[in-house]
Tab-separated table of C-alpha atoms and ligand atoms in Angstrom:
chain	number	residue	atom	x	y	z
A	29	MET	CA	0.049	0.176	-0.104
A	30	PRO	CA	1.716	3.276	-1.095
A	31	LYS	CA	2.345	5.375	1.827
A	32	PHE	CA	4.381	8.841	1.658
A	33	PRO	CA	6.727	8.929	4.552
A	34	PRO	CA	5.960	11.709	7.126
A	35	LEU	CA	8.076	14.659	6.722
A	36	LYS	CA	9.894	14.192	9.870
A	37	THR	CA	11.599	11.216	8.372
A	38	LEU	CA	13.304	13.588	5.984
A	39	ALA	CA	15.462	14.562	8.952
A	40	VAL	CA	17.714	11.453	8.501
A	41	PHE	CA	18.835	12.954	5.572
A	42	PHE	CA	19.931	16.226	6.821
A	43	ALA	CA	21.816	14.794	9.417
A	44	LEU	CA	23.963	13.505	6.853
A	45	LEU	CA	24.774	16.927	5.120
A	46	PRO	CA	27.429	19.130	6.050
A	47	GLY	CA	26.555	22.167	8.253
A	48	PRO	CA	25.917	25.244	6.802
A	49	LEU	CA	28.328	27.115	4.957
A	50	PHE	CA	28.741	30.737	5.444
A	51	ALA	CA	28.859	32.745	2.354
A	52	GLN	CA	31.259	35.527	1.767
A	53	THR	CA	29.027	38.522	1.487
A	54	ALA	CA	29.381	40.786	-1.503
A	55	ASN	CA	29.889	44.102	-0.844
A	56	GLU	CA	27.258	45.557	-3.258
A	57	ASN	CA	24.026	46.553	-1.534
A	58	LYS	CA	21.778	44.363	-3.556
A	59	LEU	CA	19.053	41.776	-2.713
A	60	GLU	CA	17.736	39.365	-5.364
A	61	VAL	CA	14.275	37.909	-4.423
A	62	PHE	CA	13.075	35.025	-6.573
A	63	SER	CA	9.191	34.495	-6.935
A	64	TRP	CA	6.645	33.818	-9.602
A	65	TRP	CA	4.361	36.991	-8.536
A	66	THR	CA	3.787	38.635	-11.783
A	67	SER	CA	-0.037	39.100	-12.188
A	68	GLY	CA	-1.283	42.310	-11.555
A	69	GLY	CA	-2.466	41.540	-8.040
A	70	GLU	CA	0.546	39.405	-7.412
A	71	SER	CA	3.120	42.187	-8.364
A	72	ALA	CA	1.160	44.812	-6.206
A	73	ALA	CA	1.593	42.723	-3.181
A	74	LEU	CA	5.244	41.910	-4.022
A	75	ASP	CA	5.724	45.790	-4.155
A	76	ALA	CA	4.031	46.311	-0.951
A	77	LEU	CA	6.600	43.738	0.282
A	78	PHE	CA	9.547	45.737	-1.061
A	79	ASN	CA	8.377	48.790	0.051
A	80	VAL	CA	8.343	47.691	3.798
A	81	TYR	CA	11.908	46.425	2.943
A	82	LYS	CA	12.965	49.721	1.580
A	83	GLN	CA	11.821	51.465	4.655
A	84	ARG	CA	13.620	49.435	6.991
A	85	ASP	CA	16.582	48.944	5.108
A	86	PRO	CA	16.958	52.022	2.729
A	87	GLY	CA	19.875	51.987	0.255
A	88	VAL	CA	19.573	48.278	-0.907
A	89	GLU	CA	18.622	47.509	-4.287
A	90	ILE	CA	16.223	45.082	-4.864
A	91	ILE	CA	16.743	42.864	-7.862
A	92	ASN	CA	13.141	41.461	-8.654
A	93	ALA	CA	13.818	37.866	-10.133
A	94	ALA	CA	10.029	36.984	-10.705
A	95	VAL	CA	9.521	34.571	-13.506
A	96	ALA	CA	6.027	34.757	-14.963
A	97	GLY	CA	3.595	31.711	-14.555
A	98	GLY	CA	0.931	31.190	-12.070
A	99	GLY	CA	1.613	28.379	-9.547
A	100	GLY	CA	5.465	28.543	-10.186
A	101	SER	CA	5.108	26.184	-13.048
A	102	ALA	CA	7.646	28.233	-15.184
A	103	ALA	CA	9.626	29.702	-12.134
A	104	ARG	CA	10.583	26.345	-10.470
A	105	PRO	CA	12.544	24.757	-13.198
A	106	VAL	CA	14.529	28.228	-13.620
A	107	LEU	CA	15.220	28.074	-10.036
A	108	GLN	CA	16.434	24.685	-9.816
A	109	ALA	CA	18.796	24.949	-12.745
A	110	ARG	CA	20.100	28.113	-10.972
A	111	LEU	CA	20.443	26.264	-7.734
A	112	ALA	CA	22.011	23.264	-9.486
A	113	GLY	CA	24.381	25.577	-11.191
A	114	GLY	CA	25.446	27.399	-7.855
A	115	LYS	CA	24.060	30.704	-8.863
A	116	PRO	CA	21.243	30.926	-6.242
A	117	PRO	CA	19.243	33.994	-5.503
A	118	ASP	CA	19.200	35.254	-2.164
A	119	THR	CA	15.837	34.367	-1.171
A	120	TRP	CA	13.086	32.559	-3.158
A	121	GLN	CA	9.251	31.886	-2.628
A	122	SER	CA	8.612	28.329	-1.451
A	123	HIS	CA	5.566	26.302	-0.190
A	124	PRO	CA	6.083	24.564	3.071
A	125	GLY	CA	6.055	20.766	3.253
A	126	TRP	CA	7.691	18.483	0.462
A	127	GLU	CA	8.361	21.438	-1.667
A	128	LEU	CA	10.477	23.207	0.729
A	129	LEU	CA	12.000	20.058	2.315
A	130	GLY	CA	12.390	17.746	-0.201
A	131	GLN	CA	13.133	20.018	-3.193
A	132	TYR	CA	15.415	22.680	-1.477
A	133	VAL	CA	16.455	21.733	2.105
A	134	GLU	CA	17.373	18.153	1.314
A	135	PRO	CA	19.697	18.734	-1.453
A	136	GLY	CA	21.392	21.345	0.734
A	137	PHE	CA	20.203	24.677	-1.007
A	138	CYS	CA	18.988	26.497	2.129
A	139	GLU	CA	20.533	27.649	5.115
A	140	PRO	CA	18.462	27.294	8.459
A	141	ILE	CA	17.222	30.505	10.011
A	142	THR	CA	16.131	29.160	13.425
A	143	GLU	CA	18.189	31.931	15.063
A	144	LEU	CA	15.848	34.381	13.522
A	145	TYR	CA	12.929	32.701	15.196
A	146	LYS	CA	14.814	33.020	18.646
A	147	SER	CA	15.925	36.747	17.949
A	148	ASN	CA	12.703	37.938	16.699
A	149	GLY	CA	10.263	36.246	19.038
A	150	TRP	CA	8.566	34.400	15.978
A	151	GLU	CA	8.486	31.085	18.011
A	152	ASN	CA	5.462	32.558	19.783
A	153	ALA	CA	4.253	34.602	16.837
A	154	PHE	CA	3.734	31.815	14.145
A	155	PRO	CA	1.597	28.812	14.573
A	156	LYS	CA	3.684	25.993	15.553
A	157	ASP	CA	1.899	23.359	13.302
A	158	LEU	CA	2.904	25.175	10.301
A	159	VAL	CA	6.509	25.873	11.275
A	160	VAL	CA	7.443	22.891	13.274
A	161	ASN	CA	5.952	20.326	11.229
A	162	LEU	CA	6.426	21.715	7.648
A	163	MET	CA	9.252	23.931	7.538
A	164	THR	CA	11.488	22.122	10.318
A	165	ALA	CA	14.210	19.327	9.577
A	166	ASP	CA	16.562	18.219	12.302
A	167	ARG	CA	15.079	20.685	14.368
A	168	LYS	CA	16.203	23.363	12.371
A	169	ILE	CA	13.736	26.028	10.687
A	170	TYR	CA	14.245	26.756	7.095
A	171	ALA	CA	11.877	29.574	5.930
A	172	VAL	CA	9.396	32.372	7.240
A	173	ILE	CA	5.801	32.285	6.071
A	174	ALA	CA	4.747	35.525	4.176
A	175	GLY	CA	1.122	34.631	4.091
A	176	ILE	CA	-1.462	31.913	3.837
A	177	HIS	CA	-3.776	31.370	1.121
A	178	ARG	CA	-7.074	29.406	0.920
A	179	GLY	CA	-7.059	27.320	-1.944
A	180	ASN	CA	-10.702	26.136	-1.992
A	181	VAL	CA	-12.469	29.043	-2.840
A	182	LEU	CA	-15.331	29.118	-5.405
A	183	TRP	CA	-15.696	32.900	-6.652
A	184	TYR	CA	-18.295	34.167	-8.628
A	185	ASN	CA	-19.894	37.502	-10.228
A	186	THR	CA	-22.666	38.744	-8.135
A	187	LYS	CA	-24.277	40.577	-10.940
A	188	LEU	CA	-24.403	38.002	-13.358
A	189	LEU	CA	-25.798	35.509	-10.923
A	190	GLU	CA	-28.598	37.892	-9.760
A	191	LYS	CA	-29.360	38.473	-13.488
A	192	ASN	CA	-29.870	34.588	-13.927
A	193	GLY	CA	-31.773	34.416	-10.680
A	194	ILE	CA	-29.053	32.260	-9.134
A	195	LYS	CA	-28.433	32.482	-5.217
A	196	VAL	CA	-25.555	31.264	-3.474
A	197	GLY	CA	-25.767	30.578	0.285
A	198	ASP	CA	-23.002	30.300	2.749
A	199	GLN	CA	-22.189	26.691	1.425
A	200	LEU	CA	-22.818	24.974	-1.831
A	201	THR	CA	-23.097	21.335	-2.489
A	202	LEU	CA	-22.045	19.743	-5.914
A	203	ASP	CA	-25.670	19.376	-6.937
A	204	GLN	CA	-26.526	22.883	-6.148
A	205	PHE	CA	-23.421	23.959	-8.056
A	206	PHE	CA	-24.229	21.845	-11.300
A	207	ALA	CA	-28.000	23.188	-11.107
A	208	ALA	CA	-26.506	26.670	-11.285
A	209	CYS	CA	-24.164	25.795	-14.127
A	210	ASP	CA	-27.192	24.317	-16.083
A	211	LYS	CA	-29.129	27.480	-15.654
A	212	LEU	CA	-26.370	29.526	-17.204
A	213	LYS	CA	-25.754	27.135	-19.867
A	214	SER	CA	-29.448	27.407	-20.952
A	215	ALA	CA	-28.899	31.055	-21.068
A	216	GLY	CA	-25.659	30.669	-23.230
A	217	ILE	CA	-23.259	31.486	-20.563
A	218	PRO	CA	-20.134	29.541	-19.826
A	219	ALA	CA	-20.549	28.961	-15.977
A	220	LEU	CA	-16.791	27.975	-14.993
A	221	ALA	CA	-13.740	30.271	-15.591
A	222	VAL	CA	-10.557	28.437	-16.060
A	223	GLY	CA	-7.179	29.595	-17.431
A	224	ASP	CA	-5.159	26.496	-17.741
A	225	SER	CA	-2.513	27.439	-20.086
A	226	GLY	CA	-0.582	26.248	-17.141
A	227	ILE	CA	-2.380	22.895	-16.261
A	228	TRP	CA	-1.879	23.383	-12.631
A	229	ALA	CA	-5.157	25.429	-12.587
A	230	SER	CA	-7.255	22.328	-13.935
A	231	ALA	CA	-5.380	20.409	-11.452
A	232	GLN	CA	-6.395	22.623	-8.797
A	233	LEU	CA	-10.012	22.425	-9.852
A	234	PHE	CA	-9.914	18.567	-9.641
A	235	GLU	CA	-7.919	18.922	-6.312
A	236	ASN	CA	-10.985	21.067	-4.816
A	237	THR	CA	-13.507	18.767	-6.130
A	238	LEU	CA	-11.755	15.819	-4.941
A	239	LEU	CA	-11.746	17.062	-1.417
A	240	GLY	CA	-15.199	18.008	-1.916
A	241	VAL	CA	-16.386	14.433	-2.524
A	242	ILE	CA	-13.591	12.430	-0.146
A	243	GLY	CA	-13.603	15.115	2.719
A	244	PRO	CA	-10.779	15.868	5.104
A	245	LYS	CA	-10.427	12.340	6.485
A	246	GLY	CA	-10.453	10.913	2.894
A	247	TRP	CA	-7.783	13.414	1.939
A	248	SER	CA	-5.418	12.392	4.897
A	249	ASP	CA	-6.192	8.611	4.025
A	250	LEU	CA	-5.240	9.228	0.363
A	251	PHE	CA	-1.880	10.844	1.163
A	252	THR	CA	-0.955	8.354	3.818
A	253	GLY	CA	-1.842	5.482	1.610
A	254	ALA	CA	-4.966	4.342	3.837
A	255	MET	CA	-7.060	4.965	0.709
A	256	GLN	CA	-6.094	4.087	-2.789
A	257	TRP	CA	-6.113	6.430	-6.016
A	258	ASP	CA	-8.572	4.114	-7.582
A	259	ASP	CA	-10.996	4.039	-4.675
A	260	PRO	CA	-14.815	4.373	-5.941
A	261	GLN	CA	-15.092	7.730	-4.156
A	262	VAL	CA	-11.882	9.105	-5.909
A	263	LYS	CA	-13.516	7.981	-9.196
A	264	GLU	CA	-16.723	9.652	-8.172
A	265	ALA	CA	-14.855	12.795	-7.855
A	266	MET	CA	-13.207	12.161	-11.210
A	267	LYS	CA	-16.432	12.146	-12.732
A	268	ALA	CA	-17.754	15.326	-11.287
A	269	PHE	CA	-14.553	16.913	-12.753
A	270	ALA	CA	-15.333	15.464	-16.015
A	271	LYS	CA	-18.775	17.059	-16.062
A	272	MET	CA	-17.333	20.324	-15.118
A	273	GLN	CA	-15.549	20.419	-18.443
A	274	ASP	CA	-19.068	20.907	-20.173
A	275	TYR	CA	-19.279	24.316	-18.409
A	276	LEU	CA	-15.932	25.848	-19.131
A	277	ASN	CA	-15.157	28.995	-20.829
A	278	PRO	CA	-14.327	27.730	-24.410
A	279	ASP	CA	-10.924	29.745	-24.505
A	280	HIS	CA	-9.635	28.349	-21.153
A	281	ALA	CA	-6.643	26.567	-22.595
A	282	ALA	CA	-5.427	30.008	-24.014
A	283	LEU	CA	-5.712	31.899	-20.923
A	284	SER	CA	-3.598	32.256	-17.652
A	285	TRP	CA	-5.252	31.889	-14.483
A	286	ASP	CA	-5.695	35.643	-13.903
A	287	GLN	CA	-6.876	36.335	-17.502
A	288	ALA	CA	-9.620	33.735	-16.690
A	289	ILE	CA	-10.342	35.824	-13.530
A	290	ASN	CA	-10.444	38.908	-15.516
A	291	GLU	CA	-13.438	37.172	-17.555
A	292	LEU	CA	-15.342	36.638	-14.296
A	293	ILE	CA	-14.678	40.378	-13.604
A	294	GLU	CA	-15.862	41.479	-16.937
A	295	GLY	CA	-19.198	39.370	-16.425
A	296	LYS	CA	-18.310	36.756	-19.364
A	297	VAL	CA	-18.284	33.691	-16.918
A	298	ALA	CA	-19.935	33.418	-13.608
A	299	PHE	CA	-17.724	31.322	-11.439
A	300	SER	CA	-13.955	30.434	-10.822
A	301	SER	CA	-12.682	27.951	-8.516
A	302	MET	CA	-9.194	29.467	-7.438
A	303	GLY	CA	-7.035	30.123	-4.509
A	304	ASP	CA	-7.470	33.377	-3.028
A	305	TRP	CA	-4.851	35.148	-4.820
A	306	ALA	CA	-7.619	35.763	-7.021
A	307	TYR	CA	-8.868	38.331	-4.495
A	308	ALA	CA	-5.940	40.321	-5.271
A	309	GLU	CA	-7.031	40.874	-9.101
A	310	PHE	CA	-10.527	41.830	-7.792
A	311	LEU	CA	-9.038	44.429	-5.596
A	312	LYS	CA	-6.711	45.630	-8.438
A	313	ALA	CA	-9.857	45.942	-10.508
A	314	LYS	CA	-11.615	47.826	-7.904
A	315	LEU	CA	-14.503	45.544	-7.321
A	316	LYS	CA	-16.538	45.637	-4.263
A	317	GLU	CA	-16.892	42.744	-2.045
A	318	LYS	CA	-20.474	41.305	-2.129
A	319	GLU	CA	-21.841	43.833	-4.710
A	320	ASP	CA	-19.506	42.965	-7.464
A	321	PHE	CA	-18.063	39.670	-6.439
A	322	GLY	CA	-18.593	36.932	-4.006
A	323	TRP	CA	-17.244	33.622	-2.654
A	324	VAL	CA	-17.985	30.196	-0.939
A	325	SER	CA	-16.017	27.191	-0.213
A	326	HIS	CA	-15.635	25.014	-3.345
A	327	PRO	CA	-18.551	22.864	-3.581
A	328	GLY	CA	-18.582	20.063	-0.794
A	329	THR	CA	-15.550	21.662	0.893
A	330	ALA	CA	-17.031	24.017	3.867
A	331	GLY	CA	-15.144	23.105	6.761
A	332	SER	CA	-11.610	22.648	5.190
A	333	PHE	CA	-8.900	25.141	4.559
A	334	VAL	CA	-6.706	23.942	1.645
A	335	ILE	CA	-3.475	25.584	2.813
A	336	VAL	CA	-1.243	27.269	0.209
A	337	ALA	CA	1.209	29.080	2.171
A	338	ASP	CA	4.294	31.224	0.829
A	339	ALA	CA	7.202	31.290	2.635
A	340	PHE	CA	10.905	32.747	1.837
A	341	THR	CA	14.106	30.849	2.505
A	342	LEU	CA	17.901	31.881	2.802
A	343	ALA	CA	19.927	30.573	0.110
A	344	ARG	CA	23.098	28.675	1.210
A	345	ASN	CA	25.802	30.846	-0.112
A	346	ALA	CA	23.498	33.698	-0.723
A	347	PRO	CA	25.450	36.347	-2.492
A	348	HIS	CA	23.959	38.929	-0.445
A	349	LYS	CA	23.482	37.289	2.786
A	350	GLU	CA	23.088	40.352	5.328
A	351	ALA	CA	20.325	41.797	2.973
A	352	ALA	CA	18.706	38.440	2.614
A	353	ILE	CA	18.486	38.069	6.198
A	354	ALA	CA	17.105	41.713	6.743
A	355	TRP	CA	14.402	40.482	4.019
A	356	LEU	CA	13.407	37.557	6.013
A	357	LYS	CA	13.191	39.796	9.128
A	358	THR	CA	10.817	42.199	7.176
A	359	VAL	CA	8.849	39.102	5.632
A	360	GLY	CA	8.241	37.802	9.106
A	361	SER	CA	7.381	41.550	10.708
A	362	LYS	CA	3.808	42.573	11.518
A	363	GLU	CA	4.059	45.476	9.601
A	364	ALA	CA	4.916	43.402	6.534
A	365	GLN	CA	2.482	40.651	7.016
A	366	GLU	CA	-0.299	43.298	7.346
A	367	ALA	CA	0.675	45.350	4.469
A	368	PHE	CA	1.283	42.348	1.958
A	369	ASN	CA	-1.636	40.076	2.693
A	370	ALA	CA	-4.163	42.969	2.668
A	371	ILE	CA	-3.370	43.158	-0.955
A	372	LYS	CA	-2.235	39.552	-1.797
A	373	GLY	CA	-5.684	37.781	-0.382
A	374	SER	CA	-3.900	35.562	1.803
A	375	ILE	CA	-3.944	35.888	5.568
A	376	PRO	CA	-0.868	36.800	7.674
A	377	ALA	CA	0.752	33.787	9.308
A	378	ARG	CA	1.503	35.668	12.270
A	379	THR	CA	-1.293	35.463	15.128
A	380	ASP	CA	-0.675	38.629	16.606
A	381	ILE	CA	-1.892	41.024	13.886
A	382	ASP	CA	-4.616	43.745	13.870
A	383	ARG	CA	-7.462	42.015	12.344
A	384	SER	CA	-9.311	45.282	11.921
A	385	LYS	CA	-6.982	46.304	9.169
A	386	PHE	CA	-8.320	43.443	6.975
A	387	ASP	CA	-11.801	43.475	5.028
A	388	GLY	CA	-14.338	41.023	4.800
A	389	TYR	CA	-12.879	38.327	2.782
A	390	HIS	CA	-9.876	38.276	4.958
A	391	GLN	CA	-12.113	38.019	8.056
A	392	TRP	CA	-13.830	35.235	6.467
A	393	SER	CA	-10.558	33.450	5.648
A	394	MET	CA	-9.298	33.953	9.064
A	395	ASP	CA	-12.157	32.593	10.858
A	396	SER	CA	-12.002	29.382	8.468
A	397	PHE	CA	-8.367	29.166	9.138
A	398	ALA	CA	-9.032	29.058	12.808
A	399	LYS	CA	-12.014	26.460	13.020
A	400	ASP	CA	-11.481	24.484	9.870
A	401	LYS	CA	-9.589	21.358	8.834
A	402	PRO	CA	-6.125	22.270	7.442
A	403	ILE	CA	-5.537	20.118	3.998
A	404	PRO	CA	-2.042	20.514	2.389
A	405	SER	CA	-2.380	21.243	-1.260
A	406	CYS	CA	-0.983	18.752	-3.554
A	407	VAL	CA	-1.089	20.875	-6.582
A	408	HIS	CA	0.974	23.491	-4.503
A	409	GLY	CA	3.549	21.099	-3.722
A	410	GLU	CA	2.733	20.569	0.086
A	411	ALA	CA	0.938	17.074	0.470
A	412	ALA	CA	3.315	14.926	-1.863
A	413	PRO	CA	6.722	14.856	-3.466
A	414	ALA	CA	7.593	16.615	-6.803
A	415	SER	CA	7.233	13.345	-8.803
A	416	PHE	CA	3.692	12.701	-7.568
A	417	GLN	CA	2.633	16.506	-8.064
A	418	GLN	CA	3.845	16.235	-11.723
A	419	ALA	CA	2.052	12.998	-12.316
A	420	PHE	CA	-1.100	14.422	-10.937
A	421	ASN	CA	-0.688	17.340	-13.536
A	422	ASP	CA	0.067	14.935	-16.231
A	423	GLY	CA	-3.075	12.653	-15.174
A	424	VAL	CA	-5.218	15.781	-15.461
A	425	THR	CA	-3.922	16.661	-18.715
A	426	ALA	CA	-4.688	13.254	-20.181
A	427	PHE	CA	-8.217	13.058	-18.445
A	428	MET	CA	-9.252	16.314	-19.968
A	429	VAL	CA	-8.748	14.818	-23.492
A	430	ASP	CA	-9.947	11.289	-23.007
A	431	LYS	CA	-12.144	11.377	-19.843
A	432	ASN	CA	-11.211	7.973	-19.191
A	433	VAL	CA	-11.475	7.533	-15.272
A	434	ASP	CA	-9.778	4.133	-14.944
A	435	ASN	CA	-6.805	5.448	-16.934
A	436	PHE	CA	-6.453	8.420	-14.477
A	437	ALA	CA	-6.971	6.340	-11.296
A	438	ASN	CA	-4.480	3.746	-12.484
A	439	ALA	CA	-1.949	6.471	-13.367
A	440	LEU	CA	-2.237	7.943	-9.908
A	441	VAL	CA	-2.046	4.487	-8.203
A	442	LEU	CA	1.235	4.107	-10.030
A	443	ALA	CA	2.759	7.384	-9.224
A	444	ALA	CA	1.985	6.959	-5.572
A	445	LYS	CA	3.630	3.492	-5.681
A	446	GLU	CA	6.660	5.180	-7.445
A	447	ALA	CA	6.887	8.018	-5.040
A	448	GLN	CA	6.751	5.766	-2.271
A	449	SER	CA	9.624	3.465	-3.419
A	450	ALA	CA	11.560	6.310	-4.293
A	451	LYS	CA	11.967	7.183	-0.566
B	10	GAL	C1	0.641	29.835	-5.803
B	10	GAL	C2	1.334	30.715	-4.721
B	10	GAL	C3	0.411	31.987	-4.727
B	10	GAL	C4	-0.123	32.396	-6.117
B	10	GAL	C5	-0.507	31.250	-6.992
B	10	GAL	C6	-0.670	31.678	-8.327
B	10	GAL	O1	1.441	28.545	-5.811
B	10	GAL	O2	1.304	30.046	-3.644
B	10	GAL	O3	0.946	32.814	-3.810
B	10	GAL	O4	0.970	33.142	-6.442
B	10	GAL	O5	0.515	30.061	-6.915
B	10	GAL	O6	0.592	32.156	-9.144
């Protein structure tokens, strides 16, 4: 039975790595920050982070090494090549869990920043579960979280729904969702906006739909190997995902995720299932909460919070180590967490922030984070090793063409076995 090893078991590998190397700090006053935040909303939020940094550390020139492509699909290979070639940026965006620990810490690309947690009081300011379990190896902490996104949000264009006599309450079942889709379809309106020129966006639609069918217990069973990827419930989710294909915007394959959100903003499409980085696009377009756009948990996923957290690392041999440490201190500061997350759509990871500085969506998400079941995202690299994440994306690509449930399920069963035996 395939079973992913718990993250903690990675610790044995770290013990074998040589201790951190201390880079010779270059004299230039520069800092290179690597991310994939290039959409209108994402870059506005990144700028907010840069601004806080510049106020705290004036005189450092920031090199914004962002590589376009939502979900990091284009950025991560570029980053891997740079790391393997010994040319790291000073700091880069990473998701906690398998991505951070498996792809960057285990091969020795990161330097621990445990000391920053001690000297800045972060041990108490950040939730232990996220820090300790998902960013720690061999009792060393390797990143600081800038914000926590909720992946399982279904956004909608309020006016378009009203015009078509569709009401969305506090929760939505899959049946209610499909009923709304049918109503829109008969009015000639594509119900669901997807921008899957990067396949991760459709993989995320499947991830959310899968969670809606199997629930949080099923999710944990799948990723520990207690449930198989060809389980009848998983197949049911695949069928629901196949059905959703009948309601997509016809140009979905040509669009990026933010272009799809733009179709929703323009009232061409009614819904979009997207992490709450979409909120940043609504804000940028000056849309008003509730009046212009609304949200609900992706059908069937109320009570779960799909975590897509963004953390920053310290490169081993960082070319500008001092500036990078100052950057991480900024990222972890209350001031930056408030400024950045209000724009990015994520919620601060710090628990001591001023809630009144945030609007309705953020209040909703903070409440959800406090009471709902945390679910690590597979599409965003937290729940499983990179090889499985890739197989998941490939499976979705093939399934969107052949709609063959057995092929899809078997491919995932095989990928889970391979991921397990590789460890
Ligand atoms: C996620 C990332 C978010 C957002 C999104 C779309 O992987 O965590 O911050 O940028 O991709 O690009």
